[in-house]
Amino acid sequence: MKEYCFGIDIGGTTVKCGLFNVKGDILEKWEIPTRTENNGINILPDVADAINGKIQERDLDRNEISGIGVGIPGPVDENGAVLCAVNLHWGYVQLEDQLQRLTGLPVKAGNDANVAALGEMWKGGGAGYHNVVMVTLGTGVGGGIIVNGKIVTGTHGAGGEIGHIHVEHSETEHCNCGNCGCLEQYTSATGVVRMAKQFLAETDTPSVLREGKVTAKTIFDAVKAGDGLAQQIAEKFGKYLGTALAVIAGVVDPEVFVIGGGVSKAGQVLLDYIQKYYKEYAFSACKDAVFALAELGNDAGICGAAKLVLG
Amino acid sequence: MKEYCFGIDIGGTTVKCGLFNVKGDILEKWEIPTRTENNGINILPDVADAINGKIQERDLDRNEISGIGVGIPGPVDENGAVLCAVNLHWGYVQLEDQLQRLTGLPVKAGNDANVAALGEMWKGGGAGYHNVVMVTLGTGVGGGIIVNGKIVTGTHGAGGEIGHIHVEHSETEHCNCGNCGCLEQYTSATGVVRMAKQFLAETDTPSVLREGKVTAKTIFDAVKAGDGLAQQIAEKFGKYLGTALAVIAGVVDPEVFVIGGGVSKAGQVLLDYIQKYYKEYAFSACKDAVFALAELGNDAGICGAAKLVLG
């Protein structure tokens, strides 16, 4: 049993770095900028420098380090190679091999949404469970599926791409992915605002949302304040997401759904709207699945990355 | 490496039994009746007698037998206990423990739809793949999800219960499961006939389906013969199933979908209607998933059961 490991979360702007003990306590965390120029050729050397520097600074014994886990905004194949990562300006990159050569330590890489799900299972809203579906409601909708403690990566790295499951045949606007009627178009931070604008345009119902900027936060604040129109939007949001999670339950039958991302800051009220429709549409055996809010915030990535390399 | 194993598929009327070599060749198969009276108390002793009898008859060395795999029409928990199996008149039955005591051989049990999926992965339409979604279109719609060669059982044994994923908000008739708008209500043998009857009642369009009994077979025969109304039914069937499989792809991203059950006897034309809508609604990375027809028919259960115990 070794003593330490590193969890690294590479984003389009910054690389979040964490030094962990193998129990999962964060001993130190810090950030370095992500240098995406020249097809992101500096990113992995920069990560290696950060790690090697930290080992030297703390005078750590390399034999006591389990390895480095890395989360990437893109699909990762079975050999630890990244197929592409638009935000890093990367095409195909043999991440595990390359970072292993640069540090002399074992490396394990995974898609960032999947890795965050692993983090929440280990230390967050899904702690104590081994069959977890994580939903991240941010600018887009991300997801991660954990079965028996292991990430479902999928054949094309698209396991848990639940933001792009089809939920609405009548949609005519396109999602960023090119399809029409994706879950993300209704339940991401952007999507819920889009729905709100449609409600506001189609009715004359008075609402606090007619004053000032409409955001996911102002919508759910209005819901809590008893605004009728905002509550209609929340119903529609809950119906799309609750139904989609009921469908997912019929595929992988998880113990717990963990809801994270900016929209989830609305708190318990959000879960209430989702669960109402989940319970209506889920297969009987799955109706008692637990719903929990994510707890790790920005640390989910480094935490999950650390868990990835610990296995 | 041992030489033999048994694959057993317990159904409500008969128990299918198979003796296999460990490569997966069926050396012999036979059936015994399922005695469901007295809460099915005789079923496991009967299975044990069949196996012990076969071992004696063939003078097999018990040390050369890997064990017994068993498929059950109900959910099986992590300890190999059956939670309930309506068709066998069973409540909670500690299947693995009990059959192990009766035979002196290792036993591994699983849900029959999942076990059939494993069989098709090993020796049938999914051979050569490790990430498989199997759909059985029979009286109901069953499913089995295989990730990295292992069945996704789910927390409540409801992994792969894809017949009961919700696909239609406007449905007012109830599914056998109690919910409304389940996939099974449109794409099972019963479901496709129900849809056909609605089409026939709502229109005056001439169709060969207006003559004689409407079955899944007569519908798809009419499709092949160019009957316009039958083709509309097939489109609706394909839209429901293709969309549902696209959603499943966004969850587990399989390499191959294997379509089995009575309805699948329609052959390639069935896959064409499904794939048309699958390609429209699947996430881009998943659009090239393979579609195959099941190949093992009634042997899928004993084959998968054998594979279950071989691991």
Short mmCIF file of C-alpha atoms in Angstrom, two decimals, chain A:
data_model
loop_
_atom_site.label_atom_id
_atom_site.label_comp_id
_atom_site.label_asym_id
_atom_site.label_seq_id
_atom_site.Cartn_x
_atom_site.Cartn_y
_atom_site.Cartn_z
CA MET A 1 0.00 0.00 0.00
CA LYS A 2 1.53 3.26 -1.12
CA GLU A 3 0.94 6.63 0.56
CA TYR A 4 0.19 9.27 -2.10
CA CYS A 5 -1.29 9.92 -5.51
CA PHE A 6 -1.98 12.86 -7.79
CA GLY A 7 -5.36 13.83 -9.26
CA ILE A 8 -5.21 16.13 -12.30
CA ASP A 9 -8.20 17.76 -14.02
CA ILE A 10 -7.21 19.32 -17.36
CA GLY A 11 -9.68 21.99 -18.48
CA GLY A 12 -9.61 24.42 -21.39
CA THR A 13 -8.34 27.32 -19.24
CA THR A 14 -6.66 25.85 -16.17
CA VAL A 15 -5.27 22.52 -15.02
CA LYS A 16 -6.42 21.69 -11.49
CA CYS A 17 -3.87 19.64 -9.58
CA GLY A 18 -4.27 17.76 -6.30
CA LEU A 19 -1.94 15.80 -4.07
CA PHE A 20 -3.90 13.14 -2.15
CA ASN A 21 -3.18 10.48 0.40
CA VAL A 22 -4.60 7.10 -0.61
CA LYS A 23 -7.54 7.50 1.81
CA GLY A 24 -8.67 10.37 -0.41
CA ASP A 25 -7.80 13.40 1.72
CA ILE A 26 -6.61 16.36 -0.33
CA LEU A 27 -3.19 17.31 1.07
CA GLU A 28 -2.72 20.23 -1.32
CA LYS A 29 -4.35 21.63 -4.42
CA TRP A 30 -3.20 24.21 -6.90
CA GLU A 31 -3.72 25.32 -10.50
CA ILE A 32 -1.60 25.98 -13.55
CA PRO A 33 -2.73 27.61 -16.81
CA THR A 34 -3.61 25.34 -19.76
CA ARG A 35 -1.41 26.40 -22.68
CA THR A 36 -3.54 25.41 -25.68
CA GLU A 37 -1.37 27.09 -28.35
CA ASN A 38 0.49 24.88 -30.90
CA ASN A 39 -2.16 22.17 -30.62
CA GLY A 40 -1.66 22.08 -26.86
CA ILE A 41 1.80 20.54 -27.19
CA ASN A 42 2.93 22.07 -23.86
CA ILE A 43 0.06 20.82 -21.75
CA LEU A 44 1.44 17.45 -20.70
CA PRO A 45 5.03 18.71 -20.16
CA ASP A 46 3.54 21.49 -17.98
CA VAL A 47 1.57 18.90 -15.98
CA ALA A 48 4.71 16.78 -15.61
CA ASP A 49 6.70 19.82 -14.39
CA ALA A 50 3.99 20.62 -11.85
CA ILE A 51 4.08 17.06 -10.51
CA ASN A 52 7.84 16.64 -10.57
CA GLY A 53 8.20 20.05 -8.92
CA LYS A 54 5.77 19.12 -6.15
CA ILE A 55 7.58 15.83 -5.50
CA GLN A 56 10.86 17.73 -5.17
CA GLU A 57 9.37 20.56 -3.08
CA ARG A 58 7.87 18.13 -0.57
CA ASP A 59 10.77 15.70 -0.83
CA LEU A 60 8.36 12.81 -1.54
CA ASP A 61 9.65 9.27 -2.08
CA ARG A 62 8.57 8.21 -5.61
CA ASN A 63 8.14 4.65 -4.37
CA GLU A 64 5.39 5.94 -2.10
CA ILE A 65 3.37 7.41 -4.99
CA SER A 66 0.66 5.19 -6.53
CA GLY A 67 0.47 7.24 -9.69
CA ILE A 68 -1.32 10.04 -11.51
CA GLY A 69 -4.99 10.09 -12.47
CA VAL A 70 -6.05 12.52 -15.19
CA GLY A 71 -9.46 13.83 -16.31
CA ILE A 72 -9.73 15.11 -19.90
CA PRO A 73 -12.53 17.00 -21.70
CA GLY A 74 -12.84 14.38 -24.43
CA PRO A 75 -13.12 10.64 -25.06
CA VAL A 76 -10.29 8.38 -23.84
CA ASP A 77 -9.83 4.89 -25.30
CA GLU A 78 -8.92 1.63 -23.55
CA ASN A 79 -5.20 2.27 -24.05
CA GLY A 80 -5.34 5.63 -22.31
CA ALA A 81 -5.11 7.65 -25.53
CA VAL A 82 -7.26 10.74 -26.03
CA LEU A 83 -9.15 10.56 -29.33
CA CYS A 84 -9.70 14.33 -29.50
CA ALA A 85 -10.24 17.18 -27.06
CA VAL A 86 -11.49 20.31 -28.81
CA ASN A 87 -11.02 22.61 -25.81
CA LEU A 88 -7.37 21.59 -25.46
CA HIS A 89 -6.78 21.91 -29.24
CA TRP A 90 -5.78 18.24 -29.18
CA GLY A 91 -6.21 15.61 -31.83
CA TYR A 92 -5.06 12.07 -30.98
CA VAL A 93 -2.72 12.14 -27.95
CA GLN A 94 -1.19 9.07 -26.27
CA LEU A 95 -1.74 10.62 -22.88
CA GLU A 96 -0.97 7.75 -20.51
CA ASP A 97 2.21 6.72 -22.34
CA GLN A 98 3.46 10.28 -22.70
CA LEU A 99 2.83 11.44 -19.14
CA GLN A 100 4.25 8.19 -17.80
CA ARG A 101 7.49 8.81 -19.71
CA LEU A 102 7.65 12.41 -18.42
CA THR A 103 7.14 11.51 -14.76
CA GLY A 104 8.19 7.88 -14.35
CA LEU A 105 4.87 7.24 -12.59
CA PRO A 106 1.86 5.08 -13.59
CA VAL A 107 -0.86 7.16 -15.29
CA LYS A 108 -4.58 6.50 -15.74
CA ALA A 109 -6.77 8.82 -17.81
CA GLY A 110 -10.53 9.19 -18.24
CA ASN A 111 -13.18 11.51 -19.62
CA ASP A 112 -13.76 14.43 -17.21
CA ALA A 113 -17.51 13.90 -16.75
CA ASN A 114 -16.94 10.21 -15.99
CA VAL A 115 -14.06 11.03 -13.67
CA ALA A 116 -16.19 13.58 -11.78
CA ALA A 117 -18.82 10.87 -11.29
CA LEU A 118 -16.13 8.61 -9.81
CA GLY A 119 -15.10 11.45 -7.48
CA GLU A 120 -18.67 11.96 -6.26
CA MET A 121 -18.99 8.19 -5.69
CA TRP A 122 -15.77 8.13 -3.68
CA LYS A 123 -16.07 11.23 -1.54
CA GLY A 124 -19.22 13.16 -2.46
CA GLY A 125 -22.97 12.83 -2.98
CA GLY A 126 -22.64 9.19 -4.02
CA ALA A 127 -20.36 8.07 -1.19
CA GLY A 128 -21.15 4.56 0.02
CA TYR A 129 -22.69 3.50 -3.32
CA HIS A 130 -21.19 1.54 -6.21
CA ASN A 131 -23.90 1.93 -8.86
CA VAL A 132 -24.12 5.64 -9.57
CA VAL A 133 -25.47 7.87 -12.31
CA MET A 134 -24.06 11.39 -12.16
CA VAL A 135 -25.69 14.24 -14.06
CA THR A 136 -23.88 17.56 -14.42
CA LEU A 137 -26.20 20.44 -15.31
CA GLY A 138 -23.82 23.17 -16.47
CA THR A 139 -23.52 25.08 -19.74
CA GLY A 140 -24.20 21.65 -21.24
CA VAL A 141 -25.42 18.44 -19.64
CA GLY A 142 -22.72 15.88 -18.85
CA GLY A 143 -23.03 12.47 -17.32
CA GLY A 144 -21.11 9.60 -15.86
CA ILE A 145 -22.29 6.02 -15.32
CA ILE A 146 -20.65 3.88 -12.65
CA VAL A 147 -21.48 0.17 -12.55
CA ASN A 148 -20.00 -1.91 -9.71
CA GLY A 149 -17.55 0.88 -8.95
CA LYS A 150 -16.23 1.13 -12.52
CA ILE A 151 -16.83 3.84 -15.13
CA VAL A 152 -18.85 2.76 -18.19
CA THR A 153 -16.60 4.29 -20.86
CA GLY A 154 -18.47 2.89 -23.85
CA THR A 155 -17.24 1.73 -27.23
CA HIS A 156 -16.62 5.23 -28.59
CA GLY A 157 -16.01 6.93 -25.25
CA ALA A 158 -19.66 8.04 -25.33
CA GLY A 159 -20.82 6.12 -22.22
CA GLY A 160 -22.79 8.55 -20.06
CA GLU A 161 -23.29 11.12 -22.84
CA ILE A 162 -26.74 11.68 -21.45
CA GLY A 163 -26.92 15.33 -22.47
CA HIS A 164 -27.50 14.09 -26.00
CA ILE A 165 -30.18 11.53 -25.45
CA HIS A 166 -33.26 12.33 -27.51
CA VAL A 167 -36.24 13.55 -25.48
CA GLU A 168 -38.34 15.72 -27.81
CA HIS A 169 -39.51 14.79 -31.32
CA SER A 170 -41.11 18.21 -31.95
CA GLU A 171 -37.89 20.23 -31.55
CA THR A 172 -36.76 22.20 -34.63
CA GLU A 173 -33.71 24.01 -33.18
CA HIS A 174 -30.42 22.14 -33.36
CA CYS A 175 -28.33 21.12 -30.36
CA ASN A 176 -24.57 21.80 -30.50
CA CYS A 177 -24.13 18.12 -31.35
CA GLY A 178 -26.12 18.51 -34.57
CA ASN A 179 -29.22 16.56 -33.52
CA CYS A 180 -32.58 18.05 -32.48
CA GLY A 181 -34.40 17.42 -29.20
CA CYS A 182 -31.44 16.52 -26.93
CA LEU A 183 -31.90 16.59 -23.14
CA GLU A 184 -29.27 19.33 -22.97
CA GLN A 185 -31.53 21.69 -24.94
CA TYR A 186 -33.98 21.81 -21.99
CA THR A 187 -32.11 21.02 -18.79
CA SER A 188 -28.68 22.67 -19.04
CA ALA A 189 -28.24 26.19 -17.62
CA THR A 190 -28.57 27.44 -21.19
CA GLY A 191 -31.48 25.13 -21.94
CA VAL A 192 -33.61 26.11 -18.98
CA VAL A 193 -33.13 29.80 -19.88
CA ARG A 194 -34.14 29.02 -23.48
CA MET A 195 -37.32 27.34 -22.20
CA ALA A 196 -38.02 30.31 -19.91
CA LYS A 197 -37.74 32.76 -22.82
CA GLN A 198 -40.24 30.67 -24.79
CA PHE A 199 -42.69 30.70 -21.86
CA LEU A 200 -42.26 34.48 -21.46
CA ALA A 201 -42.82 35.09 -25.19
CA GLU A 202 -45.84 32.80 -25.49
CA THR A 203 -47.85 34.10 -22.52
CA ASP A 204 -48.74 37.34 -20.74
CA THR A 205 -48.61 35.73 -17.30
CA PRO A 206 -47.05 38.19 -14.85
CA SER A 207 -43.70 36.97 -13.49
CA VAL A 208 -40.66 38.38 -11.74
CA LEU A 209 -38.74 36.84 -14.64
CA ARG A 210 -40.02 39.67 -16.86
CA GLU A 211 -37.75 42.04 -14.87
CA GLY A 212 -33.97 41.80 -15.35
CA LYS A 213 -31.76 39.06 -16.73
CA VAL A 214 -33.11 35.48 -16.84
CA THR A 215 -30.63 32.87 -15.61
CA ALA A 216 -30.98 29.38 -14.16
CA LYS A 217 -30.46 31.00 -10.75
CA THR A 218 -33.16 33.69 -11.16
CA ILE A 219 -35.58 31.03 -12.46
CA PHE A 220 -35.17 28.73 -9.46
CA ASP A 221 -35.09 31.69 -7.04
CA ALA A 222 -38.46 32.69 -8.52
CA VAL A 223 -39.71 29.10 -8.13
CA LYS A 224 -38.85 29.23 -4.41
CA ALA A 225 -40.56 32.66 -4.11
CA GLY A 226 -43.78 31.12 -5.49
CA ASP A 227 -43.71 32.65 -8.99
CA GLY A 228 -46.31 30.73 -11.04
CA LEU A 229 -44.63 31.02 -14.42
CA ALA A 230 -41.26 29.99 -12.99
CA GLN A 231 -42.95 26.95 -11.47
CA GLN A 232 -44.36 25.97 -14.87
CA ILE A 233 -40.83 26.14 -16.30
CA ALA A 234 -39.56 24.01 -13.40
CA GLU A 235 -42.32 21.44 -14.10
CA LYS A 236 -41.25 21.17 -17.73
CA PHE A 237 -37.59 20.93 -16.67
CA GLY A 238 -38.48 18.23 -14.15
CA LYS A 239 -40.55 16.28 -16.67
CA TYR A 240 -37.71 16.17 -19.23
CA LEU A 241 -35.02 15.27 -16.72
CA GLY A 242 -37.11 12.98 -14.51
CA THR A 243 -38.34 11.02 -17.52
CA ALA A 244 -34.82 10.73 -18.94
CA LEU A 245 -33.46 9.45 -15.62
CA ALA A 246 -36.33 6.95 -15.43
CA VAL A 247 -35.26 5.66 -18.86
CA ILE A 248 -31.64 5.44 -17.69
CA ALA A 249 -32.83 3.46 -14.65
CA GLY A 250 -34.36 0.91 -17.05
CA VAL A 251 -30.92 0.45 -18.60
CA VAL A 252 -28.44 0.40 -15.68
CA ASP A 253 -30.69 0.48 -12.55
CA PRO A 254 -28.44 2.60 -10.28
CA GLU A 255 -28.64 2.96 -6.49
CA VAL A 256 -28.27 6.73 -6.61
CA PHE A 257 -28.55 9.66 -9.00
CA VAL A 258 -26.14 12.48 -8.12
CA ILE A 259 -27.09 15.87 -9.57
CA GLY A 260 -24.32 18.45 -9.94
CA GLY A 261 -23.26 21.47 -11.99
CA GLY A 262 -24.29 25.12 -11.68
CA VAL A 263 -28.05 24.48 -12.01
CA SER A 264 -27.92 22.09 -9.04
CA LYS A 265 -27.14 25.03 -6.73
CA ALA A 266 -30.93 25.51 -6.64
CA GLY A 267 -30.81 22.65 -4.10
CA GLN A 268 -33.56 20.34 -2.88
CA VAL A 269 -36.35 22.04 -4.87
CA LEU A 270 -34.62 20.91 -8.06
CA LEU A 271 -34.57 17.29 -6.87
CA ASP A 272 -38.26 17.54 -5.96
CA TYR A 273 -39.24 18.49 -9.53
CA ILE A 274 -37.04 15.75 -11.01
CA GLN A 275 -38.20 13.02 -8.62
CA LYS A 276 -41.88 13.79 -9.19
CA TYR A 277 -41.61 12.67 -12.82
CA TYR A 278 -38.95 10.04 -12.14
CA LYS A 279 -41.32 8.22 -9.82
CA GLU A 280 -44.12 8.45 -12.36
CA TYR A 281 -42.16 6.92 -15.24
CA ALA A 282 -39.52 4.61 -13.70
CA PHE A 283 -39.96 0.82 -13.74
CA SER A 284 -41.47 -0.28 -10.41
CA ALA A 285 -38.31 -1.94 -9.04
CA CYS A 286 -36.30 1.27 -9.61
CA LYS A 287 -38.69 3.83 -8.12
CA ASP A 288 -36.89 4.01 -4.76
CA ALA A 289 -33.51 5.06 -6.21
CA VAL A 290 -31.85 7.77 -4.09
CA PHE A 291 -31.45 11.33 -5.41
CA ALA A 292 -28.57 13.37 -4.00
CA LEU A 293 -26.91 16.69 -4.75
CA ALA A 294 -23.24 16.66 -5.74
CA GLU A 295 -20.99 17.76 -2.90
CA LEU A 296 -17.49 18.20 -4.25
CA GLY A 297 -18.01 21.16 -6.61
CA ASN A 298 -14.79 21.94 -8.49
CA ASP A 299 -12.89 19.25 -6.58
CA ALA A 300 -14.90 16.37 -8.13
CA GLY A 301 -12.47 16.20 -11.06
CA ILE A 302 -9.23 15.94 -9.10
CA CYS A 303 -10.85 13.60 -6.57
CA GLY A 304 -12.17 11.25 -9.26
CA ALA A 305 -8.85 11.37 -11.10
CA ALA A 306 -7.07 10.30 -7.91
CA LYS A 307 -9.56 7.44 -7.46
CA LEU A 308 -9.05 6.42 -11.09
CA VAL A 309 -5.37 5.65 -10.52
CA LEU A 310 -5.99 4.03 -7.13
CA GLY A 311 -8.44 1.63 -8.82
#
